Amino acid sequence: MTERLTATPSGLEKAARILREGGLVAFGTETVYGLGGDATQPQAVARIFEAKNRPRFNPLISHFASAHAAFAQVEAPPIAHKLAHAFWPGPLTLVLPRAVGSTVSELAADGLSSLAVRVPRGAAVQALLAKIGRPIAAPSANRSGRISPSDTEHVLEELSGRIDAVLDTGPCAVGLESTVLDLTLPERPMLLRHGGIPAEALETVCGPLSYPDTQSDTAPVSPGRMLSHYAPTLPVRLEATHVLPTEALLAFGPHMPHGAAVTWNLSESGNLEEAAARLFAGLRFLDKAGARLGLTSLAVQPVPAQGLGLAIRDRLHRAAAPRPE
Ligand code: TXA
Ligand code: MG
């Protein structure tokens, strides 16, 4: 059974013990809840893939208590140090060449010669990482292809009975996954996934970014880019300016179209940070309401394509993409 732990000294101690013994503990970070396992134990990492039902061994992000600990596992050029200084702890993941002596299991990195590292923000996750003193591999704590969890209840909906414990740290502050930046290329850093740190903010530190030239799903550099990710059950209709009475509405801003069966406003004031933090909870809420009320689709109001809006739009486009099967 999945135990619910509180972020108290005894709860953290228990969580650290489970992880050291090769078990799985979900925990809140500033972005979303992660499904954590000791990255140095191949069996623990294998259990992560199994619990998530991941179709294949997508590489996982390793989480650390400090930049110092993270950079012991990778070859970090000066630009990585600069970015870490500016954004860690925080929602930025850096992909770097694996160091020769890296203790992260091959399975966590899917046998790649690179490794994704990040130092998350949040008192509880920081305390846990410091306590265990090892890298924790943690994908988002949802079953593969489903909406990422931004609260403990979501984790339990997804993974109850499949993991040992969840450390309840309340709702996540940012609510979107970390931005993934690849620093292994000879040219510009490449933004592999929009996320909690806007591209514009990164560019002020590391100059212009490059982007993968295909949005295709065929040989994804970063499997988080797979198109049919974040799938609610209801079909999703983007850029909606009106709604039908048979629709659920994911609204943004003060000017909502009226007449939807059920509505969740991401941010009535049109604030993108608030919208990011409320996105995954809103998708879950509307999806459930839609199933209960027998609705036809989920209409989504336009979200501006700037700053965190880019990451929000990315998740919404994936939610609207054609599904496999
Ligand atoms: O905010 C987050 O990043 C959350 C929290 C729990 O930290 N984690 C998360 O993990 O979103 P996950 O597994 O859902 O997404 C990890 C992303 C994927 O897109 C994966 O392909 C990419 O990071 N990634 C991991 N290692 C990589 C590598 N060596 N090269 C390129 N991309 C990599
Ligand atoms: Mg994920």
CSV table of C-alpha atoms and ligand atoms in Angstrom, one decimal:
chain,number,residue,atom,x,y,z
A,1,MET,CA,0.0,0.0,0.0
A,2,THR,CA,1.0,3.6,-0.5
A,3,GLU,CA,1.7,5.4,2.7
A,4,ARG,CA,1.0,9.1,3.1
A,5,LEU,CA,3.9,10.8,4.8
A,6,THR,CA,3.9,14.3,6.2
A,7,ALA,CA,6.9,16.7,5.7
A,8,THR,CA,7.9,16.4,9.4
A,9,PRO,CA,11.3,15.2,10.6
A,10,SER,CA,9.9,11.7,11.2
A,11,GLY,CA,8.1,11.7,7.8
A,12,LEU,CA,11.3,12.8,6.0
A,13,GLU,CA,13.3,10.2,7.9
A,14,LYS,CA,10.9,7.5,6.8
A,15,ALA,CA,11.0,8.7,3.2
A,16,ALA,CA,14.8,8.7,3.2
A,17,ARG,CA,14.8,5.2,4.6
A,18,ILE,CA,12.5,3.8,2.0
A,19,LEU,CA,14.6,5.4,-0.8
A,20,ARG,CA,17.8,4.0,0.6
A,21,GLU,CA,16.3,0.6,0.7
A,22,GLY,CA,15.4,0.9,-3.0
A,23,GLY,CA,11.8,1.8,-2.6
A,24,LEU,CA,9.8,4.5,-4.3
A,25,VAL,CA,8.6,7.8,-2.8
A,26,ALA,CA,6.7,10.5,-4.6
A,27,PHE,CA,7.4,14.0,-3.3
A,28,GLY,CA,6.5,17.6,-4.2
A,29,THR,CA,9.0,19.9,-5.9
A,30,GLU,CA,8.3,23.4,-6.9
A,31,THR,CA,7.3,22.1,-10.4
A,32,VAL,CA,5.2,19.0,-10.1
A,33,TYR,CA,5.3,15.9,-7.9
A,34,GLY,CA,8.2,13.5,-8.8
A,35,LEU,CA,8.2,9.7,-8.5
A,36,GLY,CA,11.5,9.3,-6.7
A,37,GLY,CA,13.9,6.4,-6.5
A,38,ASP,CA,17.6,6.1,-5.6
A,39,ALA,CA,19.3,6.9,-8.9
A,40,THR,CA,22.3,4.9,-8.0
A,41,GLN,CA,20.3,1.6,-7.6
A,42,PRO,CA,19.4,0.1,-11.0
A,43,GLN,CA,16.6,-1.9,-9.4
A,44,ALA,CA,15.0,1.2,-7.8
A,45,VAL,CA,15.2,2.9,-11.2
A,46,ALA,CA,13.6,-0.1,-12.9
A,47,ARG,CA,10.8,0.0,-10.4
A,48,ILE,CA,10.1,3.7,-11.4
A,49,PHE,CA,9.6,2.7,-15.0
A,50,GLU,CA,7.3,-0.2,-14.0
A,51,ALA,CA,5.2,2.0,-11.6
A,52,LYS,CA,4.7,4.6,-14.4
A,53,ASN,CA,4.1,2.0,-17.1
A,54,ARG,CA,6.6,3.8,-19.3
A,55,PRO,CA,6.7,2.3,-22.8
A,56,ARG,CA,10.4,2.4,-22.8
A,57,PHE,CA,13.3,3.5,-20.7
A,58,ASN,CA,13.1,7.3,-21.3
A,59,PRO,CA,16.0,9.0,-19.5
A,60,LEU,CA,15.2,10.4,-16.1
A,61,ILE,CA,16.2,13.6,-14.4
A,62,SER,CA,18.5,13.2,-11.4
A,63,HIS,CA,17.8,15.5,-8.5
A,64,PHE,CA,20.4,16.9,-6.1
A,65,ALA,CA,20.6,19.0,-2.9
A,66,SER,CA,23.1,21.4,-4.4
A,67,ALA,CA,24.9,22.4,-7.7
A,68,HIS,CA,28.1,21.1,-6.1
A,69,ALA,CA,26.5,17.6,-5.8
A,70,ALA,CA,25.0,17.8,-9.3
A,71,PHE,CA,28.2,18.8,-11.0
A,72,ALA,CA,30.1,15.9,-9.4
A,73,GLN,CA,28.1,13.7,-11.8
A,74,VAL,CA,28.6,15.6,-15.0
A,75,GLU,CA,31.1,17.6,-17.0
A,76,ALA,CA,30.0,21.2,-16.3
A,77,PRO,CA,31.3,24.0,-18.5
A,78,PRO,CA,31.4,27.6,-17.2
A,79,ILE,CA,28.0,28.3,-18.7
A,80,ALA,CA,26.4,25.5,-16.6
A,81,HIS,CA,27.8,27.1,-13.5
A,82,LYS,CA,26.4,30.5,-14.5
A,83,LEU,CA,23.0,29.1,-15.2
A,84,ALA,CA,23.1,27.1,-11.9
A,85,HIS,CA,24.0,30.3,-10.1
A,86,ALA,CA,21.1,32.2,-11.6
A,87,PHE,CA,18.4,29.6,-11.5
A,88,TRP,CA,19.1,26.8,-8.9
A,89,PRO,CA,17.4,25.8,-6.8
A,90,GLY,CA,14.6,26.1,-9.3
A,91,PRO,CA,12.7,24.7,-12.3
A,92,LEU,CA,15.7,24.3,-14.7
A,93,THR,CA,17.1,21.0,-15.8
A,94,LEU,CA,20.5,20.9,-17.5
A,95,VAL,CA,21.6,18.1,-19.9
A,96,LEU,CA,25.4,17.7,-19.7
A,97,PRO,CA,28.0,15.0,-20.5
A,98,ARG,CA,28.1,12.3,-17.9
A,99,ALA,CA,31.2,12.4,-15.8
A,100,VAL,CA,33.5,9.3,-15.9
A,101,GLY,CA,32.9,8.5,-12.3
A,102,SER,CA,29.1,9.2,-12.3
A,103,THR,CA,27.3,6.9,-9.8
A,104,VAL,CA,23.9,7.4,-11.5
A,105,SER,CA,22.8,4.0,-12.9
A,106,GLU,CA,22.9,3.5,-16.7
A,107,LEU,CA,19.3,2.7,-16.7
A,108,ALA,CA,18.3,6.1,-15.2
A,109,ALA,CA,20.1,7.7,-18.2
A,110,ASP,CA,18.8,5.2,-20.7
A,111,GLY,CA,22.4,4.4,-21.6
A,112,LEU,CA,23.0,7.9,-22.9
A,113,SER,CA,26.4,9.6,-22.6
A,114,SER,CA,24.5,12.6,-21.2
A,115,LEU,CA,22.8,13.1,-17.9
A,116,ALA,CA,19.9,15.5,-17.0
A,117,VAL,CA,20.5,17.1,-13.6
A,118,ARG,CA,18.5,19.6,-11.5
A,119,VAL,CA,18.4,21.2,-8.0
A,120,PRO,CA,14.7,21.6,-7.1
A,121,ARG,CA,13.4,24.3,-4.8
A,122,GLY,CA,11.2,23.6,-1.7
A,123,ALA,CA,12.1,23.0,1.9
A,124,ALA,CA,10.9,19.4,2.1
A,125,VAL,CA,12.5,18.1,-1.1
A,126,GLN,CA,15.7,19.9,-0.1
A,127,ALA,CA,15.6,18.3,3.3
A,128,LEU,CA,15.0,14.9,1.8
A,129,LEU,CA,17.8,15.2,-0.8
A,130,ALA,CA,20.2,16.4,2.0
A,131,LYS,CA,19.2,13.5,4.2
A,132,ILE,CA,19.7,10.8,1.6
A,133,GLY,CA,22.9,12.3,0.2
A,134,ARG,CA,22.5,10.6,-3.2
A,135,PRO,CA,20.9,11.6,-6.5
A,136,ILE,CA,17.2,10.9,-6.7
A,137,ALA,CA,15.9,9.9,-10.1
A,138,ALA,CA,12.4,11.3,-10.5
A,139,PRO,CA,10.0,11.6,-13.4
A,140,SER,CA,6.7,13.3,-12.9
A,141,ALA,CA,4.5,11.1,-10.6
A,142,ASN,CA,1.9,10.2,-13.2
A,143,ARG,CA,1.3,7.1,-15.2
A,144,SER,CA,2.9,7.4,-18.6
A,145,GLY,CA,1.0,9.7,-21.0
A,146,ARG,CA,-1.2,11.2,-18.4
A,147,ILE,CA,-1.5,14.7,-16.8
A,148,SER,CA,1.3,15.5,-14.4
A,149,PRO,CA,0.4,15.7,-10.7
A,150,SER,CA,0.7,19.0,-8.9
A,151,ASP,CA,-0.8,17.8,-5.6
A,152,THR,CA,-0.7,14.7,-3.4
A,153,GLU,CA,-4.3,13.7,-4.3
A,154,HIS,CA,-3.3,13.6,-8.0
A,155,VAL,CA,-0.4,11.3,-7.1
A,156,LEU,CA,-2.6,8.9,-5.3
A,157,GLU,CA,-5.1,8.9,-8.2
A,158,GLU,CA,-2.3,7.9,-10.5
A,159,LEU,CA,-0.1,5.6,-8.4
A,160,SER,CA,-1.8,4.5,-5.3
A,161,GLY,CA,-0.7,0.9,-4.6
A,162,ARG,CA,2.1,1.1,-7.1
A,163,ILE,CA,4.6,3.1,-4.9
A,164,ASP,CA,5.7,2.8,-1.3
A,165,ALA,CA,4.8,6.3,-0.1
A,166,VAL,CA,4.0,9.9,-1.0
A,167,LEU,CA,5.5,12.8,0.9
A,168,ASP,CA,2.7,15.3,1.2
A,169,THR,CA,4.2,18.8,0.6
A,170,GLY,CA,1.0,20.5,-0.5
A,171,PRO,CA,0.3,22.0,-4.0
A,172,CYS,CA,3.3,22.8,-6.2
A,173,ALA,CA,4.2,26.4,-6.5
A,174,VAL,CA,5.1,26.5,-10.2
A,175,GLY,CA,2.8,23.7,-11.4
A,176,LEU,CA,4.7,23.0,-14.7
A,177,GLU,CA,7.7,20.8,-15.2
A,178,SER,CA,11.2,22.2,-15.3
A,179,THR,CA,12.6,23.8,-18.5
A,180,VAL,CA,15.1,21.3,-20.1
A,181,LEU,CA,18.2,22.8,-21.6
A,182,ASP,CA,20.8,20.7,-23.5
A,183,LEU,CA,24.3,22.0,-23.0
A,184,THR,CA,26.1,19.1,-24.7
A,185,LEU,CA,26.1,20.7,-28.2
A,186,PRO,CA,29.0,22.6,-29.6
A,187,GLU,CA,26.8,25.5,-30.7
A,188,ARG,CA,24.1,27.3,-28.8
A,189,PRO,CA,22.3,25.7,-25.8
A,190,MET,CA,19.2,23.8,-27.1
A,191,LEU,CA,15.9,24.2,-25.4
A,192,LEU,CA,14.4,20.7,-25.3
A,193,ARG,CA,11.3,21.4,-23.2
A,194,HIS,CA,9.6,24.7,-22.3
A,195,GLY,CA,8.9,24.8,-18.5
A,196,GLY,CA,9.0,26.8,-15.3
A,197,ILE,CA,11.9,29.1,-16.3
A,198,PRO,CA,10.9,31.1,-19.4
A,199,ALA,CA,13.2,31.0,-22.4
A,200,GLU,CA,13.6,34.8,-22.2
A,201,ALA,CA,15.0,34.5,-18.7
A,202,LEU,CA,17.6,31.9,-19.8
A,203,GLU,CA,18.7,34.0,-22.7
A,204,THR,CA,19.6,36.9,-20.4
A,205,VAL,CA,22.2,34.5,-18.9
A,206,CYS,CA,23.4,32.3,-21.7
A,207,GLY,CA,22.5,34.2,-24.9
A,208,PRO,CA,20.4,33.0,-27.8
A,209,LEU,CA,19.0,29.5,-27.6
A,210,SER,CA,18.5,27.0,-30.4
A,211,TYR,CA,15.5,24.6,-30.7
A,212,PRO,CA,15.2,21.1,-32.1
A,213,ASP,CA,14.2,21.4,-35.7
A,214,THR,CA,11.5,18.8,-35.6
A,215,GLN,CA,8.5,18.6,-33.4
A,216,SER,CA,8.0,15.1,-34.6
A,217,ASP,CA,7.6,12.2,-32.3
A,218,THR,CA,9.8,9.8,-34.2
A,219,ALA,CA,13.2,10.1,-32.7
A,220,PRO,CA,12.6,12.4,-29.8
A,221,VAL,CA,15.8,13.9,-28.3
A,222,SER,CA,13.7,14.5,-25.2
A,223,PRO,CA,10.8,12.1,-24.8
A,224,GLY,CA,8.9,14.7,-22.8
A,225,ARG,CA,8.3,16.2,-26.2
A,226,MET,CA,6.2,13.3,-27.3
A,227,LEU,CA,3.1,14.8,-28.8
A,228,SER,CA,0.4,12.8,-27.1
A,229,HIS,CA,1.4,13.6,-23.6
A,230,TYR,CA,-0.8,15.1,-20.9
A,231,ALA,CA,-3.9,13.5,-22.3
A,232,PRO,CA,-7.2,14.1,-20.7
A,233,THR,CA,-10.0,11.8,-21.6
A,234,LEU,CA,-12.2,14.5,-23.2
A,235,PRO,CA,-11.1,15.7,-26.7
A,236,VAL,CA,-9.5,19.1,-26.4
A,237,ARG,CA,-10.4,22.1,-28.6
A,238,LEU,CA,-7.8,24.9,-28.5
A,239,GLU,CA,-8.1,28.7,-29.0
A,240,ALA,CA,-11.8,28.6,-28.2
A,241,THR,CA,-13.6,32.0,-28.3
A,242,HIS,CA,-17.1,30.6,-27.7
A,243,VAL,CA,-18.3,27.5,-25.9
A,244,LEU,CA,-21.2,25.0,-26.2
A,245,PRO,CA,-23.4,23.9,-23.3
A,246,THR,CA,-22.0,20.4,-23.8
A,247,GLU,CA,-18.4,21.6,-23.2
A,248,ALA,CA,-16.1,22.1,-20.3
A,249,LEU,CA,-14.2,25.4,-20.4
A,250,LEU,CA,-10.6,26.0,-19.4
A,251,ALA,CA,-10.7,29.8,-19.3
A,252,PHE,CA,-7.9,32.4,-19.1
A,253,GLY,CA,-8.3,36.0,-18.1
A,254,PRO,CA,-11.3,38.2,-17.3
A,255,HIS,CA,-13.2,37.8,-20.5
A,256,MET,CA,-14.7,34.4,-20.4
A,257,PRO,CA,-17.2,33.1,-22.9
A,258,HIS,CA,-20.4,32.1,-21.2
A,259,GLY,CA,-22.5,29.0,-21.4
A,260,ALA,CA,-20.1,26.1,-20.6
A,261,ALA,CA,-21.4,23.3,-18.5
A,262,VAL,CA,-18.4,23.7,-16.2
A,263,THR,CA,-15.5,26.1,-16.0
A,264,TRP,CA,-12.1,26.4,-14.5
A,265,ASN,CA,-10.4,29.8,-14.9
A,266,LEU,CA,-6.6,29.4,-14.9
A,267,SER,CA,-6.2,33.1,-13.9
A,268,GLU,CA,-9.0,35.6,-13.8
A,269,SER,CA,-6.5,38.4,-13.8
A,270,GLY,CA,-4.6,36.9,-16.8
A,271,ASN,CA,-1.5,36.2,-14.7
A,272,LEU,CA,0.7,33.5,-16.4
A,273,GLU,CA,2.3,32.3,-13.2
A,274,GLU,CA,-1.0,31.7,-11.5
A,275,ALA,CA,-2.2,30.0,-14.7
A,276,ALA,CA,0.8,27.7,-14.8
A,277,ALA,CA,0.3,26.7,-11.1
A,278,ARG,CA,-3.4,25.9,-11.8
A,279,LEU,CA,-3.0,24.2,-15.1
A,280,PHE,CA,-2.8,20.5,-14.3
A,281,ALA,CA,-5.3,20.7,-11.5
A,282,GLY,CA,-7.7,22.4,-13.9
A,283,LEU,CA,-7.2,19.8,-16.6
A,284,ARG,CA,-7.9,17.0,-14.1
A,285,PHE,CA,-10.9,18.8,-12.6
A,286,LEU,CA,-12.6,19.4,-16.0
A,287,ASP,CA,-11.8,16.0,-17.3
A,288,LYS,CA,-13.5,14.4,-14.3
A,289,ALA,CA,-16.5,16.7,-14.5
A,290,GLY,CA,-16.7,16.0,-18.2
A,291,ALA,CA,-16.9,12.3,-17.6
A,292,ARG,CA,-19.5,12.7,-14.9
A,293,LEU,CA,-21.7,15.1,-16.9
A,294,GLY,CA,-21.2,13.3,-20.3
A,295,LEU,CA,-19.7,16.3,-22.0
A,296,THR,CA,-18.4,16.3,-25.5
A,297,SER,CA,-15.1,18.3,-25.3
A,298,LEU,CA,-12.9,20.6,-23.4
A,299,ALA,CA,-12.7,24.1,-24.9
A,300,VAL,CA,-9.5,26.1,-24.1
A,301,GLN,CA,-9.4,29.8,-24.3
A,302,PRO,CA,-6.2,31.3,-25.9
A,303,VAL,CA,-3.2,31.8,-23.7
A,304,PRO,CA,-0.6,34.4,-24.8
A,305,ALA,CA,2.6,32.9,-26.5
A,306,GLN,CA,5.2,34.6,-24.3
A,307,GLY,CA,7.0,33.8,-21.0
A,308,LEU,CA,5.4,31.0,-19.1
A,309,GLY,CA,2.6,31.1,-21.7
A,310,LEU,CA,4.9,29.2,-24.1
A,311,ALA,CA,5.2,26.3,-21.6
A,312,ILE,CA,1.4,26.4,-20.9
A,313,ARG,CA,0.6,26.3,-24.6
A,314,ASP,CA,3.1,23.5,-25.2
A,315,ARG,CA,1.2,21.3,-22.6
A,316,LEU,CA,-2.2,22.3,-24.0
A,317,HIS,CA,-1.1,21.4,-27.6
A,318,ARG,CA,0.1,18.0,-26.3
A,319,ALA,CA,-3.3,17.5,-24.6
A,320,ALA,CA,-5.0,18.3,-27.9
A,321,ALA,CA,-2.8,16.1,-30.0
A,322,PRO,CA,-4.1,12.9,-31.7
A,323,ARG,CA,-3.7,10.0,-29.3
A,324,PRO,CA,-2.0,6.7,-30.0
A,325,GLU,CA,-4.2,3.6,-30.1
B,1,TXA,O1,10.0,19.4,-13.2
B,1,TXA,C1,10.4,18.4,-13.6
B,1,TXA,O2,11.4,18.3,-14.4
B,1,TXA,C2,9.8,17.1,-13.0
B,1,TXA,C3,10.2,17.1,-11.5
B,1,TXA,C4,9.7,15.8,-10.8
B,1,TXA,O3,11.5,17.3,-11.3
B,1,TXA,N1,10.3,15.9,-13.6
B,1,TXA,C5,10.0,15.6,-14.9
B,1,TXA,O4,10.5,14.4,-15.3
B,1,TXA,O5,9.2,16.3,-15.6
B,1,TXA,P1,10.0,13.6,-16.6
B,1,TXA,O6,10.7,12.3,-16.6
B,1,TXA,O7,8.5,13.7,-16.7
B,1,TXA,O8,10.7,14.5,-17.8
B,1,TXA,C6,12.1,14.5,-18.0
B,1,TXA,C7,12.4,15.1,-19.3
B,1,TXA,C8,12.0,14.3,-20.4
B,1,TXA,O9,11.5,15.1,-21.4
B,1,TXA,C9,13.3,13.6,-20.8
B,1,TXA,O10,13.3,13.1,-22.1
B,1,TXA,C10,14.3,14.7,-20.6
B,1,TXA,O11,13.8,15.3,-19.4
B,1,TXA,N2,15.6,14.1,-20.4
B,1,TXA,C11,16.1,13.4,-19.3
B,1,TXA,N3,17.3,13.0,-19.5
B,1,TXA,C12,17.7,13.5,-20.7
B,1,TXA,C13,18.9,13.4,-21.5
B,1,TXA,N4,20.0,12.8,-21.1
B,1,TXA,N5,18.9,14.0,-22.7
B,1,TXA,C14,17.8,14.7,-23.1
B,1,TXA,N6,16.7,14.8,-22.5
B,1,TXA,C15,16.6,14.2,-21.3
B,2,MG,MG,6.4,13.7,-17.3
